[in-house]
mmCIF file of C-alpha atoms in Angstrom:
data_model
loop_
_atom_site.group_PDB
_atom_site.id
_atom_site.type_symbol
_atom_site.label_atom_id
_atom_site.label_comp_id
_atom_site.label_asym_id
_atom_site.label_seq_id
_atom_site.Cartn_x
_atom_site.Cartn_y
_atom_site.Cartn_z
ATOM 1 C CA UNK A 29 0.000 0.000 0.000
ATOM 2 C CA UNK A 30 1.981 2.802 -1.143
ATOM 3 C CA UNK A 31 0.512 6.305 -1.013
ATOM 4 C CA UNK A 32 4.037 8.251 -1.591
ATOM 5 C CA UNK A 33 6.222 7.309 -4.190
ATOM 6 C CA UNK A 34 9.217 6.951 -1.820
ATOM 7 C CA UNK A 35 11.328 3.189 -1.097
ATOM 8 C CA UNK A 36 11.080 3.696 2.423
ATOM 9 C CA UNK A 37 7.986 3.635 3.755
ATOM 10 C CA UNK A 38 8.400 4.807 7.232
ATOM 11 C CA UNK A 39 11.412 6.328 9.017
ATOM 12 C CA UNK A 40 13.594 4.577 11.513
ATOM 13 C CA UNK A 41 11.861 3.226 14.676
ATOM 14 C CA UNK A 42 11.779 6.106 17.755
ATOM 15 C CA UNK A 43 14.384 5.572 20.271
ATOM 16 C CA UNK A 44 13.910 6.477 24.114
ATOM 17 C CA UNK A 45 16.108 9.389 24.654
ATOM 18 C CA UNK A 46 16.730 10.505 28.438
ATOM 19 C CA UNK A 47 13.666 11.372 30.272
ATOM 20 C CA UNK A 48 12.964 14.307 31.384
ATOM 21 C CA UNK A 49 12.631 16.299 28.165
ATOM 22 C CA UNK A 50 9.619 18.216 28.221
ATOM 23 C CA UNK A 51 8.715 17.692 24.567
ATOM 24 C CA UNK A 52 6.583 14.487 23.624
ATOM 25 C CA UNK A 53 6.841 13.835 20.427
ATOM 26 C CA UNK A 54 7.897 15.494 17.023
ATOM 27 C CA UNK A 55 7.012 15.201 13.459
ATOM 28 C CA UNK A 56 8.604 16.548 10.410
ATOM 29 C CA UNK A 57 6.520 16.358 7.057
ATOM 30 C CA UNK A 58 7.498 17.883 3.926
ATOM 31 C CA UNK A 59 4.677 18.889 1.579
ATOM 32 C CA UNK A 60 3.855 15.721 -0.382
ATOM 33 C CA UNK A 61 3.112 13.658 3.122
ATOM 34 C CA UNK A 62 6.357 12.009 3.703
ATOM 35 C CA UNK A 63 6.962 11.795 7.651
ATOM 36 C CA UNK A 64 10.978 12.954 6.890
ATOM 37 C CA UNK A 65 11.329 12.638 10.722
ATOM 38 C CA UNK A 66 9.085 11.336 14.101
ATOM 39 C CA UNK A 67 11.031 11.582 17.158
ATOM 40 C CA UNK A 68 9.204 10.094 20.432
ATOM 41 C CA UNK A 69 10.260 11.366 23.892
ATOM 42 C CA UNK A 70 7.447 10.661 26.265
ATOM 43 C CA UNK A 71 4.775 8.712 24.744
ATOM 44 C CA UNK A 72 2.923 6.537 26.769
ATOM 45 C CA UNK A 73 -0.253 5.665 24.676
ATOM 46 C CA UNK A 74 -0.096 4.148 21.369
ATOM 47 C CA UNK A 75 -2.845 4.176 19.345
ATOM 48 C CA UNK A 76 -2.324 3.222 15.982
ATOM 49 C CA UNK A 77 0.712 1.551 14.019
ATOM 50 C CA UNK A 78 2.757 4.306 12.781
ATOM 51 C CA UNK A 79 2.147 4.649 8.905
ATOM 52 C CA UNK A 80 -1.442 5.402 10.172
ATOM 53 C CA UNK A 81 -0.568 7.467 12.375
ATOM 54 C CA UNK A 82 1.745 9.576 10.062
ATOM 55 C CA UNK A 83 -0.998 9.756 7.606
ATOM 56 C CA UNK A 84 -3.272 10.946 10.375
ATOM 57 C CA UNK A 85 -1.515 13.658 11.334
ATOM 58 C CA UNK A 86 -0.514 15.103 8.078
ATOM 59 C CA UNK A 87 -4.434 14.958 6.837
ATOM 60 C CA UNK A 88 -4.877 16.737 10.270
ATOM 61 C CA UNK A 89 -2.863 19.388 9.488
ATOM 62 C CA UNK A 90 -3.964 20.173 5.733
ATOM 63 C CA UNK A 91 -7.752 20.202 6.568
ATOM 64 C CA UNK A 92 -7.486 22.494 9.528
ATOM 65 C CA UNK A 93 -4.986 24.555 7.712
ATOM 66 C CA UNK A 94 -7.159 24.958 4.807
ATOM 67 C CA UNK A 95 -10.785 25.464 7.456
ATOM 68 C CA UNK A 96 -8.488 28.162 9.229
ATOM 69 C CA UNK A 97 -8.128 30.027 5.837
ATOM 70 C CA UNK A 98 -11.534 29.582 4.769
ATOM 71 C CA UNK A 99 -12.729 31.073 7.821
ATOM 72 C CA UNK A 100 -10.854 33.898 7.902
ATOM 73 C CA UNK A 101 -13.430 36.599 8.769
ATOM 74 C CA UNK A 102 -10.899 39.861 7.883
ATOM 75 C CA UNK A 103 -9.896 38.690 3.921
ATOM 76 C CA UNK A 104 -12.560 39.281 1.446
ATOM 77 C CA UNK A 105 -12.699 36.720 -1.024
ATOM 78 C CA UNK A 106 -11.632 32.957 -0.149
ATOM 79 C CA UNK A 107 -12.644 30.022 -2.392
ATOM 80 C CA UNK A 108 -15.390 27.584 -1.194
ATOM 81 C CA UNK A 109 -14.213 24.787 1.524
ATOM 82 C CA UNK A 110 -12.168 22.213 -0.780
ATOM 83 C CA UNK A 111 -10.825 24.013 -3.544
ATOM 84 C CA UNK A 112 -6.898 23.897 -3.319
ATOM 85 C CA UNK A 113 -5.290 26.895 -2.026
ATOM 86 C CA UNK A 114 -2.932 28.909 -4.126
ATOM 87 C CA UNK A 115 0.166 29.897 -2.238
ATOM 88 C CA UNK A 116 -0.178 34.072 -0.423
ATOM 89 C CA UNK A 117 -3.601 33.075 0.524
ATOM 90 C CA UNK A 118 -3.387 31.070 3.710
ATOM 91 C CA UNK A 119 -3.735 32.325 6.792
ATOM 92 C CA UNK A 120 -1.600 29.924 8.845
ATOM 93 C CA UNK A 121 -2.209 28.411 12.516
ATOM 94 C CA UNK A 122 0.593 27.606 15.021
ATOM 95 C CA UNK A 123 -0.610 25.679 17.850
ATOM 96 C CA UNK A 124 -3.660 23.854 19.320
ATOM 97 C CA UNK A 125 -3.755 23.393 23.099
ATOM 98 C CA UNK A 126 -6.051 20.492 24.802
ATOM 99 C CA UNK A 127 -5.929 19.851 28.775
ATOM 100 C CA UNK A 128 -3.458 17.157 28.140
ATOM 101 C CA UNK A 129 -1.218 18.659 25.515
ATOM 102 C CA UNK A 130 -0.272 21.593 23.293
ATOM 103 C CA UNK A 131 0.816 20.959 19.457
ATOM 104 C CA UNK A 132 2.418 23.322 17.896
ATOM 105 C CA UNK A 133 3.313 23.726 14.038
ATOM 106 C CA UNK A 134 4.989 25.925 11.961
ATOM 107 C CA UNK A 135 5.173 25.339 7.431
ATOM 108 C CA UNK A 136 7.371 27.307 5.792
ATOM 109 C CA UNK A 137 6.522 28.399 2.086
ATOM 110 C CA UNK A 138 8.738 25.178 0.529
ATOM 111 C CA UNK A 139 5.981 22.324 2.161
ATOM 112 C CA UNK A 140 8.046 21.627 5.128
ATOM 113 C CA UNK A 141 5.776 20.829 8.235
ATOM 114 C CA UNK A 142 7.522 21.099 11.628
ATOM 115 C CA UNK A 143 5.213 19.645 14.623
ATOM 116 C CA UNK A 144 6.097 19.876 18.315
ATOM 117 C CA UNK A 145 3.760 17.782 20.688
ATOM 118 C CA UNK A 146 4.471 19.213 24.256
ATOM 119 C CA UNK A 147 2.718 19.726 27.873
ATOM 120 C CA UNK A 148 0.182 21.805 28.144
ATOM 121 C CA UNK A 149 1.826 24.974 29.591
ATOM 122 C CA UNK A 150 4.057 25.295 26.934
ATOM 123 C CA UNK A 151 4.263 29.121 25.956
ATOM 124 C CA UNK A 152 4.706 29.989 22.216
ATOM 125 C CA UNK A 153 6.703 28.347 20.684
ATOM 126 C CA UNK A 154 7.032 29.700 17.161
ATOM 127 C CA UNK A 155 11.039 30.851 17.593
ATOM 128 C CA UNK A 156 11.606 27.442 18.955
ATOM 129 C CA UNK A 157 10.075 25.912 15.538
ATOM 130 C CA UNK A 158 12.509 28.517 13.522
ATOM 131 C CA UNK A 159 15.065 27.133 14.967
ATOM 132 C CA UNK A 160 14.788 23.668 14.371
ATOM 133 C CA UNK A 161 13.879 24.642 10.819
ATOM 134 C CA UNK A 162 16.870 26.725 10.965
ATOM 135 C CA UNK A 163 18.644 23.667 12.283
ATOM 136 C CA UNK A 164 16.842 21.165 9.583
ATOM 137 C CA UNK A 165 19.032 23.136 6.805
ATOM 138 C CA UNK A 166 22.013 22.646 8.551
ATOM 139 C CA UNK A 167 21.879 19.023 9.207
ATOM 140 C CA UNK A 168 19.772 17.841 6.569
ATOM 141 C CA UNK A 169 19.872 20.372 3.292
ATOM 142 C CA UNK A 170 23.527 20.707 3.149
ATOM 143 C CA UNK A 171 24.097 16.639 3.362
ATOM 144 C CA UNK A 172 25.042 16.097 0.133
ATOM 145 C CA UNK A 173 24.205 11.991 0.716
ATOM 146 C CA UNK A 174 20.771 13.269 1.567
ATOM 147 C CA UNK A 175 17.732 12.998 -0.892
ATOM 148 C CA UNK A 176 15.506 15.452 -0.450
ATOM 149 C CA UNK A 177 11.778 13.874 -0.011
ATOM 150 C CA UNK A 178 13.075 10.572 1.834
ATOM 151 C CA UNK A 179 12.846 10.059 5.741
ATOM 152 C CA UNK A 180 15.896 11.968 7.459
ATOM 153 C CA UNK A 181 18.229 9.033 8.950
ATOM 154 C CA UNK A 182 21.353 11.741 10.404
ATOM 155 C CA UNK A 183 22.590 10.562 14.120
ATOM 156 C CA UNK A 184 23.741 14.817 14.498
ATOM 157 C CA UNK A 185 20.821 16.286 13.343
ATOM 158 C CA UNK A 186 18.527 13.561 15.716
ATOM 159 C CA UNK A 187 21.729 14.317 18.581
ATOM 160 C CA UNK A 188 21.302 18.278 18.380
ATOM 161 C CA UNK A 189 17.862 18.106 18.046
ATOM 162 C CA UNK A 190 17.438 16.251 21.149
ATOM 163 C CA UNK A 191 19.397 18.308 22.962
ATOM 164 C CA UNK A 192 17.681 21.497 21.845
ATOM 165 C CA UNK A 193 14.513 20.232 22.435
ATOM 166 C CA UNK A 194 15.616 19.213 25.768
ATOM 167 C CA UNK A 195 16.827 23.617 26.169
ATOM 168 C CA UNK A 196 13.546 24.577 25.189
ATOM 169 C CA UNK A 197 11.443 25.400 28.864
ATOM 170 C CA UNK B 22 7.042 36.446 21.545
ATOM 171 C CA UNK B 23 6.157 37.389 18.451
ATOM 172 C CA UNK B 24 8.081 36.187 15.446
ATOM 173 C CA UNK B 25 10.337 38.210 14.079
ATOM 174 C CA UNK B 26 10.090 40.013 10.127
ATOM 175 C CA UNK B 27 12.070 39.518 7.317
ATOM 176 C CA UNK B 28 15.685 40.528 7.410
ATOM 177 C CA UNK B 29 17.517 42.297 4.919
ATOM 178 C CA UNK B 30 19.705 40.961 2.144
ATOM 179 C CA UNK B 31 23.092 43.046 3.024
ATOM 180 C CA UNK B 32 22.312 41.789 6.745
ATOM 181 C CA UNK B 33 22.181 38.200 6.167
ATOM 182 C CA UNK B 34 25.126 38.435 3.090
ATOM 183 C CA UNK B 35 27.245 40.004 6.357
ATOM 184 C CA UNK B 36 26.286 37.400 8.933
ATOM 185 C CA UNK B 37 26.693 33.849 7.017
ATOM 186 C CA UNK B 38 29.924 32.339 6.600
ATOM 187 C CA UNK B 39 31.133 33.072 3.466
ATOM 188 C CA UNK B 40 33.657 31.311 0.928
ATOM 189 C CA UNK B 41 36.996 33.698 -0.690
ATOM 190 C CA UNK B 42 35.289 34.930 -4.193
ATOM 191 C CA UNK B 43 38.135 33.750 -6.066
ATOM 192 C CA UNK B 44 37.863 30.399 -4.794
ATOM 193 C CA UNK B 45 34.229 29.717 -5.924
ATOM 194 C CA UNK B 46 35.076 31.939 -9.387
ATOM 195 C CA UNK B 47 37.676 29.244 -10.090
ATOM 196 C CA UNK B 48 36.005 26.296 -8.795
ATOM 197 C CA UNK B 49 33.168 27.221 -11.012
ATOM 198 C CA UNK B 50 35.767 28.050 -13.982
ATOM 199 C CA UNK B 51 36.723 24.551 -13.151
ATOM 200 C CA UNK B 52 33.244 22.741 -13.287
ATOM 201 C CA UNK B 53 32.562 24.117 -16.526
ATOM 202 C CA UNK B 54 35.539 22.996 -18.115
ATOM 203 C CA UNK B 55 35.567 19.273 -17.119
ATOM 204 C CA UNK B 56 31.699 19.666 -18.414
ATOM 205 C CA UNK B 57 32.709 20.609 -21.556
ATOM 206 C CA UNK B 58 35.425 18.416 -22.203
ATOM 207 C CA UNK B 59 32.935 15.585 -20.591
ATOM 208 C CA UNK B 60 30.000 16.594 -22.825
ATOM 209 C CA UNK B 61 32.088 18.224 -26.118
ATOM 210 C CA UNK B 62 28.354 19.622 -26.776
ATOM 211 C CA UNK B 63 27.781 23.232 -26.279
ATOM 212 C CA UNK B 64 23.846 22.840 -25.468
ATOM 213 C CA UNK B 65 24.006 19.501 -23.244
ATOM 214 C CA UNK B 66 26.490 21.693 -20.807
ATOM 215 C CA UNK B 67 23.924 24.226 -20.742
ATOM 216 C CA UNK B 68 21.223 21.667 -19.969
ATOM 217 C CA UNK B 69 24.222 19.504 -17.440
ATOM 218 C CA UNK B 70 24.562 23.056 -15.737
ATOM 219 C CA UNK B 71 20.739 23.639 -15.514
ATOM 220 C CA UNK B 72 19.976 20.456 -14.131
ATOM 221 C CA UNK B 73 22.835 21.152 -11.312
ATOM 222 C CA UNK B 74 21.685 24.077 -10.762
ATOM 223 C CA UNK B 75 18.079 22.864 -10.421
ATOM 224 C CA UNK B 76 19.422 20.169 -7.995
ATOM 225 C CA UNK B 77 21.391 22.867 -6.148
ATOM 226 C CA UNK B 78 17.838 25.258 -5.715
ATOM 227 C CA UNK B 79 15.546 22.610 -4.549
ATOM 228 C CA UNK B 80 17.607 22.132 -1.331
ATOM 229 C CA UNK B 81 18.780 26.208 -1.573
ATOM 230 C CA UNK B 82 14.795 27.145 -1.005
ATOM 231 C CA UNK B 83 15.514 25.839 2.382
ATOM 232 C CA UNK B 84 18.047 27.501 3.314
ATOM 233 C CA UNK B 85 16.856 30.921 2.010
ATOM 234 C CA UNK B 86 13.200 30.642 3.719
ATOM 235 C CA UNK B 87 15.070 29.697 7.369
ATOM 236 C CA UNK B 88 17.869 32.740 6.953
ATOM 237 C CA UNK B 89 15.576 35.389 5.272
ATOM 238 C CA UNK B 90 12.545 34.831 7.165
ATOM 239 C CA UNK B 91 10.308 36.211 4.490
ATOM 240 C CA UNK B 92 6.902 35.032 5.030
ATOM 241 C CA UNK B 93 4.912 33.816 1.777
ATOM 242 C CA UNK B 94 4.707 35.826 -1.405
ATOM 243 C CA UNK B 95 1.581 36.927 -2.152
ATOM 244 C CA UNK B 96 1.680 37.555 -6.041
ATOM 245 C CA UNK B 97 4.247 37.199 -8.493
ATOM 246 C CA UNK B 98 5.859 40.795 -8.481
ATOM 247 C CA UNK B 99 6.647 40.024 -4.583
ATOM 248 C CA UNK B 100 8.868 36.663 -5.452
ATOM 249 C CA UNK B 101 10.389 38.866 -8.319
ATOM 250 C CA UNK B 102 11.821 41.286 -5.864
ATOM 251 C CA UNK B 103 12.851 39.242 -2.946
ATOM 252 C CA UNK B 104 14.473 37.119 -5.417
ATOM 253 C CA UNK B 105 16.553 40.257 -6.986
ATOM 254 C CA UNK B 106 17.002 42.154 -3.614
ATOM 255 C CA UNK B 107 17.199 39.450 -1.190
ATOM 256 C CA UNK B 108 18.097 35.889 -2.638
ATOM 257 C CA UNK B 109 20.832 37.065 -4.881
ATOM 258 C CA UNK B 110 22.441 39.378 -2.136
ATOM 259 C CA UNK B 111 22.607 37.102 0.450
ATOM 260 C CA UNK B 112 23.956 33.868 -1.461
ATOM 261 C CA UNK B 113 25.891 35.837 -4.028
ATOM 262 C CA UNK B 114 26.198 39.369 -2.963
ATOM 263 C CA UNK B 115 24.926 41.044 -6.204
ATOM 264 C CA UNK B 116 22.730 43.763 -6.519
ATOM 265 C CA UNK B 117 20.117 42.924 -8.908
ATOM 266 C CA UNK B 118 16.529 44.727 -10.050
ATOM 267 C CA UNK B 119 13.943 43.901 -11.931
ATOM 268 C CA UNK B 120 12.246 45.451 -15.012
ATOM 269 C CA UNK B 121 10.098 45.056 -17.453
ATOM 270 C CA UNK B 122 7.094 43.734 -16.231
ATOM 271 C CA UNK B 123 4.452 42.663 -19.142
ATOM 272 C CA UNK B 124 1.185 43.589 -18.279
ATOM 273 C CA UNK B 125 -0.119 39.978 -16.164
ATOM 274 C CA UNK B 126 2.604 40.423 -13.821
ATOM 275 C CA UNK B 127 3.985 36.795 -14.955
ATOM 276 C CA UNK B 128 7.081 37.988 -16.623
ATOM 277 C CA UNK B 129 9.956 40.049 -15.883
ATOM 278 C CA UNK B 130 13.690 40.620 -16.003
ATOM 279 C CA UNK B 131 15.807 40.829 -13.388
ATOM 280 C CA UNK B 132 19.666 42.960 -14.100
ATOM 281 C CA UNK B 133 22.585 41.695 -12.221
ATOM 282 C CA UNK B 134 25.085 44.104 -11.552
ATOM 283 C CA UNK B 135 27.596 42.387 -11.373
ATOM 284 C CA UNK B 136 28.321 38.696 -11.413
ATOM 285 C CA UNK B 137 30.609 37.196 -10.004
ATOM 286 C CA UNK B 138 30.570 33.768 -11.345
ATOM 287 C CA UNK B 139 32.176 35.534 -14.358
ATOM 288 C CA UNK B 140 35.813 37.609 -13.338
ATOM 289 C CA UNK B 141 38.707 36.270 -15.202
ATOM 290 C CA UNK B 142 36.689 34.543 -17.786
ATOM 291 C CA UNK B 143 36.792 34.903 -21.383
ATOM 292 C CA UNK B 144 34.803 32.461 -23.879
ATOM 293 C CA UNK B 145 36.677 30.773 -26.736
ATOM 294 C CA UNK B 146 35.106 30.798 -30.517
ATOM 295 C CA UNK B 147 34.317 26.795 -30.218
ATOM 296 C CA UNK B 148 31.930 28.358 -27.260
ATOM 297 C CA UNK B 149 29.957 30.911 -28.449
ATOM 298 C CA UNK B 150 26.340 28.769 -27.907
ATOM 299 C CA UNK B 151 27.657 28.453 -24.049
ATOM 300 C CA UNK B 152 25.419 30.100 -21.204
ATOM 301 C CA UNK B 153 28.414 30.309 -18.871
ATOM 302 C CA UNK B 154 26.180 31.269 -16.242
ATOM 303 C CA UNK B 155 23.337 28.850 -16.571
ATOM 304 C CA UNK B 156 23.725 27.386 -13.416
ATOM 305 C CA UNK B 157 22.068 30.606 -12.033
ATOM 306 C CA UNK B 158 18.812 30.138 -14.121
ATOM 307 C CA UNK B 159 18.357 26.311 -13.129
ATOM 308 C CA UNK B 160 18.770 27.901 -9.135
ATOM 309 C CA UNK B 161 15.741 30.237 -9.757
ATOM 310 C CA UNK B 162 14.075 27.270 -11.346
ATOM 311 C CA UNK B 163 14.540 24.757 -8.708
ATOM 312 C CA UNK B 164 13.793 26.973 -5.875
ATOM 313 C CA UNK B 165 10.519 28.442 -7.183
ATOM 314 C CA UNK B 166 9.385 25.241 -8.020
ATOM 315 C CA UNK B 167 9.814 24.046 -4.739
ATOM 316 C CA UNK B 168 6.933 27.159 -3.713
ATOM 317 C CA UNK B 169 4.593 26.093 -5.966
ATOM 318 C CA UNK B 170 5.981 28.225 -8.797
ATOM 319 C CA UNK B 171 6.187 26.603 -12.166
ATOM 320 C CA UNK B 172 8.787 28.908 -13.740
ATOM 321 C CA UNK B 173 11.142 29.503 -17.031
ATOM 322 C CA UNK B 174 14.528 31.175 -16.735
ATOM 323 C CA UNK B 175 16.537 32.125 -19.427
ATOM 324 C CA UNK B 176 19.123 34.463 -20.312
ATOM 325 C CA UNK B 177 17.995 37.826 -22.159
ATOM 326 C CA UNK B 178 21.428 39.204 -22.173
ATOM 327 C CA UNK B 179 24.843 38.193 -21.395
ATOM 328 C CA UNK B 180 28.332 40.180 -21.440
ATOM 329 C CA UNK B 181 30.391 37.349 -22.279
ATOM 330 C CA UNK B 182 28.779 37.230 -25.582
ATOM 331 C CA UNK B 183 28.869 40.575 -26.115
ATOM 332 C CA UNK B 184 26.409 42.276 -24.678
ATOM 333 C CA UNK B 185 26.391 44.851 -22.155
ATOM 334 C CA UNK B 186 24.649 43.381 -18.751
ATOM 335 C CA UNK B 187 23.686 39.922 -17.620
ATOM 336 C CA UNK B 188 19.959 40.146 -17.894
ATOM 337 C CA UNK B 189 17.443 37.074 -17.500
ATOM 338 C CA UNK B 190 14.168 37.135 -17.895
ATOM 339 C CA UNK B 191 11.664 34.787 -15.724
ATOM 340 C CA UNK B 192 8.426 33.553 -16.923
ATOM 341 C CA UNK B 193 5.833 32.736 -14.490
ATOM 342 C CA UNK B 194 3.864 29.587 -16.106
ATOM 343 C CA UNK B 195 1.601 28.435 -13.804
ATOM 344 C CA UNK B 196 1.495 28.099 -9.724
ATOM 345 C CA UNK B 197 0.553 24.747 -8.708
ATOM 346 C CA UNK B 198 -2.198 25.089 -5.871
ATOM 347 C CA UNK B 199 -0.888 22.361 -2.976
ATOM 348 C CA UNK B 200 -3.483 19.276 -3.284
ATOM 349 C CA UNK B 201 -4.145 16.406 -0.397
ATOM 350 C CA UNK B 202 -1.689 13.656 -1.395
ATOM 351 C CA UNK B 203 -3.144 10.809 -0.720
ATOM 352 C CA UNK B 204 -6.315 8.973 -2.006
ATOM 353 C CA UNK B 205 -9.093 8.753 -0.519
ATOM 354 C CA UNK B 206 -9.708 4.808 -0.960
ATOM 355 C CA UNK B 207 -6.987 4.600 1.735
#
């Protein structure tokens, strides 16, 4: 059952990192649905194998972004609810709190999805997401061994990552 | 905290590590050579050095988007300029502008002011088809496609053929709205 083109289906199994880190779990998507990267910190409930849980995620994050565009009461004209959005017209969300978790989520103009699952009283973490895109072009873009559009398999980026992740309050 | 804007082309260009311009003059000098002794055809290098530099602006997009912190263009004319004032500054450090616009707003030229993939270099008379600096057009290419920008780049004028300015001209031909990749039978 392939959906994306790609040979590897789904990235490298999560490791346990040291506990303690605030963050629970983070996903990296880039804009035709691959999961590039899913990190797990502090997860204690699994609910679904992780190619469905990958693809639930990503849909997640396409309908709302396009609902929170079409509902945007201060532009004029939006196209109807399912029409595909040409690029300048979103209006973009960043984070969803519940009372057992905030998720936060930043895209930047190339497709490239950046999603930080952490406690509730996270503040904003917007900078922190710049910086781990910031940090994605470092580790990943400049690899020339990488191929852009297949899951991210770098021991330093997943190493610095970690331990930024474990800076952020 | 809010986020931050977009920063400026001269302040990025003066806060990334940069290369000596004589080294990357001469290592590009370089490429082009072994290409066309590789190739011996004048118009496969020109499509070898678009297709590197299409390779080279899918992964530059990236980088550009983290360092300049522009947010999305909305139209056309917007990606023209940021492209001229802030993507070639900062990777580059030329001053470029754009001109020209036709009367969509899907094509224009951008000027370089300078260039300098092209100090110390002369073209021989078995060379005259050569776009020495196609690499540059594939970049534009590659990155804008990677927005949702289906684009064509190509080179209006060129000094080392005897013209008087490096000028290209890039055609918007279509922007590709972003569509729900998988199906829903799944």
């Amino acid at each position: 059952m392939q959906f994306f083109g790609g040979s590897e289906i789904s990235p490298s199994p999560p490791t346990l990192t040291v506990s303690g880190n605030n963050a629970h779990m983070m996903y990296v998507f880039n804009r035709n649905g691959v999961c590039l990267l899913y990190r797990e910190w502090n997860r204690p409930l699994h609910t679904l194998n992780a190619q469905q849980d990958h693809k639930l995620m990503f849909g997640l994050l396409f309908s709302l972004k396009s609902l929170t565009a079409k509902m945007d009461p201060t532009s004029a004209e939006r196209g109807n609810l399912g029409v595909p959005q040409l690029p300048g017209q979103g209006c973009s969300f960043h984070s969803f709190r519940t009372n057992t978790y905030k998720l936060s989520f930043m895209e930047s103009p190339s497709g490239i999805k950046i999603i930080l699952i952490t406690h509730p009283k996270t503040g904003d973490l917007r900078e922190s997401l710049k910086h781990i895109y910031n940090l994605y072009v470092e580790y990943v873009m400049k690899n020339p061994l990488y191929t852009p559009g297949t899951p991210i398999r770098s021991d330093l980026f997943n190493t610095t990552l970690d331990q930024y992740v474990r800076s952020i309050a | 905290m809010a986020p931050t804007g977009p920063r400026s082309g001269d302040a990025i260009f003066a806060s990334v590590e940069r290369v000596n311009a004589e080294l990357f003059t001469l290592t590009y000098g370089a490429t082009v050579r072994q290409l066309l002794t590789d190739l011996e055809e004048v118009e496969e290098v020109n499509k070898q050095l678009d297709q590197m530099g299409y390779n080279i602006g899918i992964r530059l997009i990236d980088e550009f988007l983290a360092k300049s912190n522009v947010s999305r263009c909305v139209d056309f004319k917007e990606t023209a300029d940021v492209i001229a004032k802030v993507g070639f500054k900062m990777f580059l450090g030329i001053n470029a502008t754009v001109t020209n616009w036709d009367a969509d707003g899907t094509c224009c030229n951008i000027i370089l002011e300078d260039n300098p993939l092209v100090d110390f270099v002369e073209l021989p008379d078995t060379c005259q088809g050569l776009y020495y600096c196609n690499i540059l057009s594939g970049v534009i290419r590659g990155a804008l496609e990677m927005v949702s920008m289906k684009t064509e780049v190509t080179w209006l004028r060129d000094m080392l053929r005897g013209d008087d300015a490096y000028e290209l001209q890039v055609k918007l031909l279509k922007q590709v709205p972003e569509e729900y990749p998988y199906k829903d039978d799944e």
